[in-house]
PDB file of C-alpha atoms in Angstrom:
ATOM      1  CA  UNK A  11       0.000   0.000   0.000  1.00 80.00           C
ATOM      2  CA  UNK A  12       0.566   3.634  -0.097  1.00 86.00           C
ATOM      3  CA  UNK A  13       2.673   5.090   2.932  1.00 90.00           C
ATOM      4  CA  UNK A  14       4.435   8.754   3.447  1.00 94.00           C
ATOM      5  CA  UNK A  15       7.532   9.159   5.795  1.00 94.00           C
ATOM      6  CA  UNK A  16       8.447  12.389   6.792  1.00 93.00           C
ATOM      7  CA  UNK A  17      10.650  13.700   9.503  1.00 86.00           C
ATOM      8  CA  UNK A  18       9.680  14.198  13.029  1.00 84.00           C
ATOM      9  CA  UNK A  19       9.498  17.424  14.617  1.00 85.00           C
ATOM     10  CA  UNK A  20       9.231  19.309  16.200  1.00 94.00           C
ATOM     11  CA  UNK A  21      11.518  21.741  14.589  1.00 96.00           C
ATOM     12  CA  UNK A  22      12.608  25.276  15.965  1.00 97.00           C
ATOM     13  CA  UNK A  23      14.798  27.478  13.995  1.00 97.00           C
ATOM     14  CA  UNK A  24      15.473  31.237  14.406  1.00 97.00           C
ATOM     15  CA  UNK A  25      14.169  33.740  11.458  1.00 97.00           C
ATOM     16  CA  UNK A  26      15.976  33.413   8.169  1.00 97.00           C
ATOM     17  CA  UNK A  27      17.326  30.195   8.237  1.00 97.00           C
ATOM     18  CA  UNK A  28      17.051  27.334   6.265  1.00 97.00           C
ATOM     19  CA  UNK A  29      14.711  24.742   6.851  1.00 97.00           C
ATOM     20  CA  UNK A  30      14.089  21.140   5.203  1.00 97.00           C
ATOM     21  CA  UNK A  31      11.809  18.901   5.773  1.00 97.00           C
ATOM     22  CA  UNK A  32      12.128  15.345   4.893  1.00 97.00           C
ATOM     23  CA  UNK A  33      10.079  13.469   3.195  1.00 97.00           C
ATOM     24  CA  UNK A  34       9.688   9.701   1.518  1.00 97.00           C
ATOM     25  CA  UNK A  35       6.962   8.105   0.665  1.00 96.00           C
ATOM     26  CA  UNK A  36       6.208   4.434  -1.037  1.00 95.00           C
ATOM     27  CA  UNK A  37       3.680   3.724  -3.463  1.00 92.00           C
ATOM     28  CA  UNK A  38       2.594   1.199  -6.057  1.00 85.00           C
ATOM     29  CA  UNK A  39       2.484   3.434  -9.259  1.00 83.00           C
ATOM     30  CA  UNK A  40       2.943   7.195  -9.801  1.00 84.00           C
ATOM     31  CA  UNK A  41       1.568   9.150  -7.694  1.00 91.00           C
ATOM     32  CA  UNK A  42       1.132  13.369  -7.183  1.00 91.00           C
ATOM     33  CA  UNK A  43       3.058  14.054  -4.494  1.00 94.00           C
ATOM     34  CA  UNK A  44       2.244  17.379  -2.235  1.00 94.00           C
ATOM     35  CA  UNK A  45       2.818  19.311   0.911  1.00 96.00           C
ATOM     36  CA  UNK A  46       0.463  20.614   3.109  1.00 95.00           C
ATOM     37  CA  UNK A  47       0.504  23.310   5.489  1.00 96.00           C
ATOM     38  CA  UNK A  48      -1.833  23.653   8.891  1.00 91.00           C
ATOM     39  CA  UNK A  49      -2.071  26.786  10.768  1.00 91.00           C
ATOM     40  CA  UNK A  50      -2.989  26.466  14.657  1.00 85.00           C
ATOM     41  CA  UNK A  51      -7.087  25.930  14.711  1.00 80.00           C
ATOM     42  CA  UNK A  52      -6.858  25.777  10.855  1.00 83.00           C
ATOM     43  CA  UNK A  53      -7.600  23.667   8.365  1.00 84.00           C
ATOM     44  CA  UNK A  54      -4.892  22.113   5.840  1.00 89.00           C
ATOM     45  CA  UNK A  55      -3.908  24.292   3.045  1.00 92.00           C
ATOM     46  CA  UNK A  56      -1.844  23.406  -0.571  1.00 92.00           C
ATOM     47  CA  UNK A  57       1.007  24.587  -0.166  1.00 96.00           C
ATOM     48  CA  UNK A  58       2.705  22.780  -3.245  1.00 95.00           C
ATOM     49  CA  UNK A  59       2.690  19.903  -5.460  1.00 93.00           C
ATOM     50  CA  UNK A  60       4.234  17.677  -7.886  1.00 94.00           C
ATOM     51  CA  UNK A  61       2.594  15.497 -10.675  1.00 90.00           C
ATOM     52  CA  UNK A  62       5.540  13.285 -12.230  1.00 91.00           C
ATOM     53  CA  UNK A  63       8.891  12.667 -11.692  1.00 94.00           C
ATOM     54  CA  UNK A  64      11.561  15.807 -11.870  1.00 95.00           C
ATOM     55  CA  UNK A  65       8.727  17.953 -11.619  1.00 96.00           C
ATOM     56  CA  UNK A  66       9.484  21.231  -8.786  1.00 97.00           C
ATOM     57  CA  UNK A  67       7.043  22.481  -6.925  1.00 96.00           C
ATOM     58  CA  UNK A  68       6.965  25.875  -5.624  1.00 97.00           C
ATOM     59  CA  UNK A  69       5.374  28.345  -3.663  1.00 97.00           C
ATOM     60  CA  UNK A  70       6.166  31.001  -0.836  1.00 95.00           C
ATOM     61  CA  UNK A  71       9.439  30.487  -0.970  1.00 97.00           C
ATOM     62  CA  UNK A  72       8.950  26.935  -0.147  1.00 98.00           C
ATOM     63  CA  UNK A  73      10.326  24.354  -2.697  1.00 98.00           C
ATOM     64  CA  UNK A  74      10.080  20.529  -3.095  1.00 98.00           C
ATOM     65  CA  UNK A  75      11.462  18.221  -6.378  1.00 98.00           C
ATOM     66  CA  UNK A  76       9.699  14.965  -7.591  1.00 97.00           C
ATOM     67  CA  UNK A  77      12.599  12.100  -7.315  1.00 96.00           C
ATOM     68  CA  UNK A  78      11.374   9.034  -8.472  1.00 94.00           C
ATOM     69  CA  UNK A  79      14.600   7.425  -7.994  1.00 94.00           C
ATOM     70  CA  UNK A  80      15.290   8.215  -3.923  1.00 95.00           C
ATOM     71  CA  UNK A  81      11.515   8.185  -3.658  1.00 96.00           C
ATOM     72  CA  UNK A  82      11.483  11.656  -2.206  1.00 97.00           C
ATOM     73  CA  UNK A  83       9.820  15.229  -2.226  1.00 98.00           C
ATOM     74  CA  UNK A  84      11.524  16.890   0.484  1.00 98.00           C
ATOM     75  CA  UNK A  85      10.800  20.539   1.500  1.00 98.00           C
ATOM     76  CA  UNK A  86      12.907  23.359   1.677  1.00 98.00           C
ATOM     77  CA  UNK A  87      12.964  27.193   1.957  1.00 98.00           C
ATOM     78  CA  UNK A  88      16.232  29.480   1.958  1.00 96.00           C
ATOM     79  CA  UNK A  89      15.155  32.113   4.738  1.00 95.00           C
ATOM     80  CA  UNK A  90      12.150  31.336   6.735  1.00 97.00           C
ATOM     81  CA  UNK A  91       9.764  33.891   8.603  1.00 97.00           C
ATOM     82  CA  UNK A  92       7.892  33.810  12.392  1.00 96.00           C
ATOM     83  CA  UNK A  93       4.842  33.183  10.027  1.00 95.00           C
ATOM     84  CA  UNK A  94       6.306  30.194   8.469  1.00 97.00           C
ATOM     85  CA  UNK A  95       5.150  28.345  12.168  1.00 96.00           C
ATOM     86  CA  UNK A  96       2.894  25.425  11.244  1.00 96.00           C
ATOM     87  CA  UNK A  97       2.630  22.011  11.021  1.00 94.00           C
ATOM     88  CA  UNK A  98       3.539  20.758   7.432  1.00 96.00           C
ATOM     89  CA  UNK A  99       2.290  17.663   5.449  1.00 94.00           C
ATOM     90  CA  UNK A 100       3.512  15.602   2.873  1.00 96.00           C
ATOM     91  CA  UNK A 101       0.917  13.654   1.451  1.00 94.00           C
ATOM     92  CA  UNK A 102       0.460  11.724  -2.115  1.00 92.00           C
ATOM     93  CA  UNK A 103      -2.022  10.848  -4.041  1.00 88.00           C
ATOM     94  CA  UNK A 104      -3.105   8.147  -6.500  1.00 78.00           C
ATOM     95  CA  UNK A 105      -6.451   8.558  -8.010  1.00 79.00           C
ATOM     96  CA  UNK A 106      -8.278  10.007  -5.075  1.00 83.00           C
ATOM     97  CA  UNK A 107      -6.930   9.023  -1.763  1.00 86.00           C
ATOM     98  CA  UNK A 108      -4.982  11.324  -0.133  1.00 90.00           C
ATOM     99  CA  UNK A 109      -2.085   9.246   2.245  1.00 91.00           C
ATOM    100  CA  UNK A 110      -0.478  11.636   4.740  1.00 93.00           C
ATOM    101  CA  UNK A 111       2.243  11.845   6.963  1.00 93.00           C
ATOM    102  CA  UNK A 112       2.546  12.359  10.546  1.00 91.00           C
ATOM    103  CA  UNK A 113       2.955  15.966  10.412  1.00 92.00           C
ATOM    104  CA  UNK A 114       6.212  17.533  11.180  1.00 95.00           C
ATOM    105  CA  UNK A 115       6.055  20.439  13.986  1.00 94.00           C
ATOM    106  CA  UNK A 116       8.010  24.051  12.791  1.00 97.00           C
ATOM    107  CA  UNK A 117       8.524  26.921  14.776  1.00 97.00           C
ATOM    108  CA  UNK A 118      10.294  29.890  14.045  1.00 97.00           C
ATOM    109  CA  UNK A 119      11.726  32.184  16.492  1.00 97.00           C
ATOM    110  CA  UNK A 120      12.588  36.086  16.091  1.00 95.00           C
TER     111      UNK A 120
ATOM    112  CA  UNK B  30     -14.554  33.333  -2.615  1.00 51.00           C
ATOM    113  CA  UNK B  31     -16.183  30.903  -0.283  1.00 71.00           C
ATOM    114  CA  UNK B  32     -14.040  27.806   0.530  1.00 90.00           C
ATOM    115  CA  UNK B  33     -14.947  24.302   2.141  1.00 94.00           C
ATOM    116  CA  UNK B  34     -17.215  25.162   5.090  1.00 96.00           C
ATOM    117  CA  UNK B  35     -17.687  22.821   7.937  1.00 97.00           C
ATOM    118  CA  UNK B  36     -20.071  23.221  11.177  1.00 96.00           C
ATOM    119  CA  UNK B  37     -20.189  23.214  13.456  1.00 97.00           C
ATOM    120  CA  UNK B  38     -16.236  24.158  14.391  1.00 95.00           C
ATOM    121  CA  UNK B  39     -16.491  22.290  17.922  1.00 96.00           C
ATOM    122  CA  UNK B  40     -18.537  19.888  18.615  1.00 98.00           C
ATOM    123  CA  UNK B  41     -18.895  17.842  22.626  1.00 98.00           C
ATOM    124  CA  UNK B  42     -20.885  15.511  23.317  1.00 97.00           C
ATOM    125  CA  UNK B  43     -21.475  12.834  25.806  1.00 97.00           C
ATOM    126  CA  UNK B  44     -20.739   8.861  25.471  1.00 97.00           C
ATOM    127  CA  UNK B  45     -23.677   7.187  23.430  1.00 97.00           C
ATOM    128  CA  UNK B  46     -25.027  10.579  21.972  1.00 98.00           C
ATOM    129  CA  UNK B  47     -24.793  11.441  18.230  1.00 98.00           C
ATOM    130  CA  UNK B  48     -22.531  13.653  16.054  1.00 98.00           C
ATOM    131  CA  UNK B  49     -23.466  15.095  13.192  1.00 98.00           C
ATOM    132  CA  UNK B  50     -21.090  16.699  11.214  1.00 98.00           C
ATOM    133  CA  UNK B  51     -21.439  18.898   8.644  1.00 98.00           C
ATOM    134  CA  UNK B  52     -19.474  20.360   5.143  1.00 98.00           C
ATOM    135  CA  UNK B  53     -20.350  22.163   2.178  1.00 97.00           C
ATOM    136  CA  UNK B  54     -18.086  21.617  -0.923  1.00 95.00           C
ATOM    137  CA  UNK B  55     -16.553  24.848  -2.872  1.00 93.00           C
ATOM    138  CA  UNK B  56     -18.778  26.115  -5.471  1.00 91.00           C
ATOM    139  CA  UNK B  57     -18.774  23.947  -8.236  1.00 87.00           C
ATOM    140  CA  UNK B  58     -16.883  20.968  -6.531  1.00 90.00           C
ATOM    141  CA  UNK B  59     -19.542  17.611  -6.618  1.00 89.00           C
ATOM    142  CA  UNK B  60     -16.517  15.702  -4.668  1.00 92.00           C
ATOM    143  CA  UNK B  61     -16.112  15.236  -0.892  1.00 95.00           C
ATOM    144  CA  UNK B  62     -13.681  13.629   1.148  1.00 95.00           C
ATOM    145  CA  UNK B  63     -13.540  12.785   4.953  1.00 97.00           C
ATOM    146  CA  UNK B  64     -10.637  12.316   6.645  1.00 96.00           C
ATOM    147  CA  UNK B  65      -9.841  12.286  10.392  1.00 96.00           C
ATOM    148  CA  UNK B  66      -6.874  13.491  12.476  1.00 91.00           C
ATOM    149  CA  UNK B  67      -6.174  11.827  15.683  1.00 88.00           C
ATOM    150  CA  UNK B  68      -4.128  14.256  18.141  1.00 81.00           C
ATOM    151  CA  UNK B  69      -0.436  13.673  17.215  1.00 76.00           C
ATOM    152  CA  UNK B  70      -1.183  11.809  14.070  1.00 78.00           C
ATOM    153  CA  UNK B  71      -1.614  12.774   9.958  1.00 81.00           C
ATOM    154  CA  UNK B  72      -4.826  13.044   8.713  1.00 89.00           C
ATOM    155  CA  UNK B  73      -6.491   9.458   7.425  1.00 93.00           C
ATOM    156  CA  UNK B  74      -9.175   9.138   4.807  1.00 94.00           C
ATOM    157  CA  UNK B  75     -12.395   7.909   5.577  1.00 96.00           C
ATOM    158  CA  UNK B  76     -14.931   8.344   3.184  1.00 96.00           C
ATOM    159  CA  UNK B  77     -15.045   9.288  -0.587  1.00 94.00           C
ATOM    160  CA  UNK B  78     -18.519  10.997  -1.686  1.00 95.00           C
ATOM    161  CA  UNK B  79     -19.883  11.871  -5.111  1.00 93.00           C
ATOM    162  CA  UNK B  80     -23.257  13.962  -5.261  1.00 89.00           C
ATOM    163  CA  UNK B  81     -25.706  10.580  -3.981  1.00 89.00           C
ATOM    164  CA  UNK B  82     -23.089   8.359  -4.285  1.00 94.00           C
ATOM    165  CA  UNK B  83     -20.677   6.581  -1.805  1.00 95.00           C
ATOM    166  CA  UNK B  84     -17.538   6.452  -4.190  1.00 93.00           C
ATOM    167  CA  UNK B  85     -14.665   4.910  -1.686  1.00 94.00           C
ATOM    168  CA  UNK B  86     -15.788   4.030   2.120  1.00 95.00           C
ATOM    169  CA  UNK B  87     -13.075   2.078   2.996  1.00 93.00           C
ATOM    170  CA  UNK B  88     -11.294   3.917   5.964  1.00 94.00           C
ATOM    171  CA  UNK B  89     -14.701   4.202   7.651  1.00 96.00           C
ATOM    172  CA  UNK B  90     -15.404   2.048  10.638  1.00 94.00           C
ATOM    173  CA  UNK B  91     -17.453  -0.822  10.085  1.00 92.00           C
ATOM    174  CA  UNK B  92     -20.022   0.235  12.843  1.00 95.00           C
ATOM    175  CA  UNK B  93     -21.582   3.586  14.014  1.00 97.00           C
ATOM    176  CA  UNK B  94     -20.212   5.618  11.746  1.00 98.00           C
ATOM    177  CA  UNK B  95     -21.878   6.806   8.326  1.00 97.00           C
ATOM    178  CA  UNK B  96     -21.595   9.179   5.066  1.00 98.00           C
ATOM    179  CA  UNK B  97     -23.709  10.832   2.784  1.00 97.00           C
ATOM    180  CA  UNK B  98     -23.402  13.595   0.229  1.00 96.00           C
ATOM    181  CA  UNK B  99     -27.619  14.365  -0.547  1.00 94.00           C
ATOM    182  CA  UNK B 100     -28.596  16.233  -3.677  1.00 91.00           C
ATOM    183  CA  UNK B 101     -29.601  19.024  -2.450  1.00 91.00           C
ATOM    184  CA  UNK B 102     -27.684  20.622   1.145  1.00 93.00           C
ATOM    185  CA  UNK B 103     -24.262  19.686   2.371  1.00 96.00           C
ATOM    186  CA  UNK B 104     -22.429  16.310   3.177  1.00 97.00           C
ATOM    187  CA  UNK B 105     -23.013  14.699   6.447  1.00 98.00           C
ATOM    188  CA  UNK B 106     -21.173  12.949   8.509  1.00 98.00           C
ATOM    189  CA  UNK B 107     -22.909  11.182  11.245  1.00 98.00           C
ATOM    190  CA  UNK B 108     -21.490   8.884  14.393  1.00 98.00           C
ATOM    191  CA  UNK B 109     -23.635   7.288  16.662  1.00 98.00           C
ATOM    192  CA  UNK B 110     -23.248   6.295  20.195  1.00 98.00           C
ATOM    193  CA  UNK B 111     -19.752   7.963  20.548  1.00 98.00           C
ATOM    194  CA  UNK B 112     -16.797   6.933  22.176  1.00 96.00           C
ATOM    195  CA  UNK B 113     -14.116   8.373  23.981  1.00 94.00           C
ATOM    196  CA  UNK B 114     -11.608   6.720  21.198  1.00 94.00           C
ATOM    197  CA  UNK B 115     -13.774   8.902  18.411  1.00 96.00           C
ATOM    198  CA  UNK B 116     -12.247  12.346  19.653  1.00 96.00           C
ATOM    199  CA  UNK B 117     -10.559  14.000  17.139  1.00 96.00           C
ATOM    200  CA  UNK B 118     -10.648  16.858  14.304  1.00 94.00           C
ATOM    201  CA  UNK B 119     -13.035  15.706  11.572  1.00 96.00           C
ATOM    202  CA  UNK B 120     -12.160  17.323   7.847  1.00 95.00           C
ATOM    203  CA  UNK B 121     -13.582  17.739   4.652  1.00 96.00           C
ATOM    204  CA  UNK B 122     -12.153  18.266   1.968  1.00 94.00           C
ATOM    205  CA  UNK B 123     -13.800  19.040  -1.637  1.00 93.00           C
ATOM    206  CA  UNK B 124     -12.828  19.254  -5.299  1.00 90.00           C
ATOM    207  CA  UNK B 125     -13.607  19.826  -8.872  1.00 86.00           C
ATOM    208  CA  UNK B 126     -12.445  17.079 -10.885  1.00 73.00           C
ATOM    209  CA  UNK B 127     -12.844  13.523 -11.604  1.00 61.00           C
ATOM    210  CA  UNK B 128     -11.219  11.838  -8.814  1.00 55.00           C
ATOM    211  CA  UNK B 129      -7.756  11.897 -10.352  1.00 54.00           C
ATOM    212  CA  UNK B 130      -4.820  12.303  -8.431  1.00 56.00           C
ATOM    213  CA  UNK B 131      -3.552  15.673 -10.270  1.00 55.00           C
ATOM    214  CA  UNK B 132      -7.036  17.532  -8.540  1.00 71.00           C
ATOM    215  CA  UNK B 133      -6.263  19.176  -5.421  1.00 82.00           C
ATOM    216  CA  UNK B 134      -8.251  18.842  -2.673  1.00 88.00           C
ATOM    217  CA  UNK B 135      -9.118  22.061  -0.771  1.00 90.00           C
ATOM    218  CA  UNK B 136      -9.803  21.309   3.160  1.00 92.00           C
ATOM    219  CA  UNK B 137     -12.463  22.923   5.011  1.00 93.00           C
ATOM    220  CA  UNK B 138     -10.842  24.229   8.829  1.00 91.00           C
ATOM    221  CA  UNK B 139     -12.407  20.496  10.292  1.00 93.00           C
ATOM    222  CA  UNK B 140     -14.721  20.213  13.265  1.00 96.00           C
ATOM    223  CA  UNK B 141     -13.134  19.296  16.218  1.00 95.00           C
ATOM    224  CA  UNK B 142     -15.140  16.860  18.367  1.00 97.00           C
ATOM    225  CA  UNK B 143     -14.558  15.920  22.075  1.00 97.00           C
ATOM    226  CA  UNK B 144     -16.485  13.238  23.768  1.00 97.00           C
ATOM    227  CA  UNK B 145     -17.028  13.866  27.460  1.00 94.00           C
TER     228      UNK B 145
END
């Protein structure tokens, strides 16, 4: 079956640093790969997404590649803000079944 | 601009009484997906809905809990006799296309139920 590995948190970094987040996942075909971002008391928002292999997703700041060959779409952003402090999801999808990580925990201090 | 909007935002009740959970698709989106996050813990899909149709119910329990997306007015979800164990942040999530894995789902802000 479908399963997504990303890193545990939490994370804390201080303002304009570099974050990654780590992220694997294993599926049985080719799925759209994504990250998710949750705001306290919020629901989930798109933050980015992949469809194929090589493919970059991008938004924010925030970027993640498509590799098909370390089964990966791990997250990064050069310089993050105090309003980068969420909980962020990878997740991928084939057909219409979203499978989710566990969530990894960032906060970012002034 | 409305977006996926679930009600009620909190929800308690008591052991054996009934939820009823509520979410209304974007405009123009006839697909709905459940999924529930356990504290601590990703979200995992439930229930997949087309307008009158139950598409995909496999991550639903077997007992108490059900799904429907009527013609007319918003999806339900519905648990009887909660538990303790059922606690949790329900979401929906909604979009336009065909089920294929390039549509993005958009995610309502969840319900968050609490069983006393």
């Amino acid at each position: 079956g479908n399963s997504v590995t990303q890193m545990e948190g939490p994370v804390t970094l201080s303002e304009e640093a570099f974050l990654t987040i780590n992220c694997t996942y294993t599926a049985t075909g080719y799925p759209s790969l994504f990250w998710y971002v949750q705001y306290p008391g919020e629901g989930l928002q798109l933050l980015l997404k992949a469809t194929k292999a090589d493919d970059k997703g991008s938004n924010k700041g925030f970027e993640a590649t498509y590799r098909k060959e370390t089964t990966s779409f791990h997250l990064e952003k050069g310089s993050v803000q105090v309003s980068d402090s969420a909980v962020y999801f990878c997740a991928l999808s084939e057909y219409y079944k979203l499978s989710f990580g566990a969530g990894t925990t960032v906060t970012v201090r002034a | 601009n409305a977006g996926v909007m679930q009600n009620p935002r909190h929800l308690v009740r008591r052991r054996g009484q009934e939820a009823r959970l509520r979410c209304s698709p974007m405009k123009g989106h006839s697909h709905v997906y459940w999924y529930r996050q356990l504290p601590e813990e990703g979200l995992k899909f439930m229930v997949y809905l087309q307008k009158e149709n139950i598409i995909d119910e496999s991550g639903m329990p077997k007992e108490r809990f059900s799904a429907e997306f009527p013609k007319e007015g918003p999806s339900i979800l519905r648990i009887q006799q909660v538990v303790r164990g059922d606690s949790a942040a329900y979401f929906c999530a909604s979009s336009l296309g065909q089920g294929e894995s390039n549509q993005p789902q958009h995610f309502g802000d969840g319900t968050r139920l609490s069983i006393l």
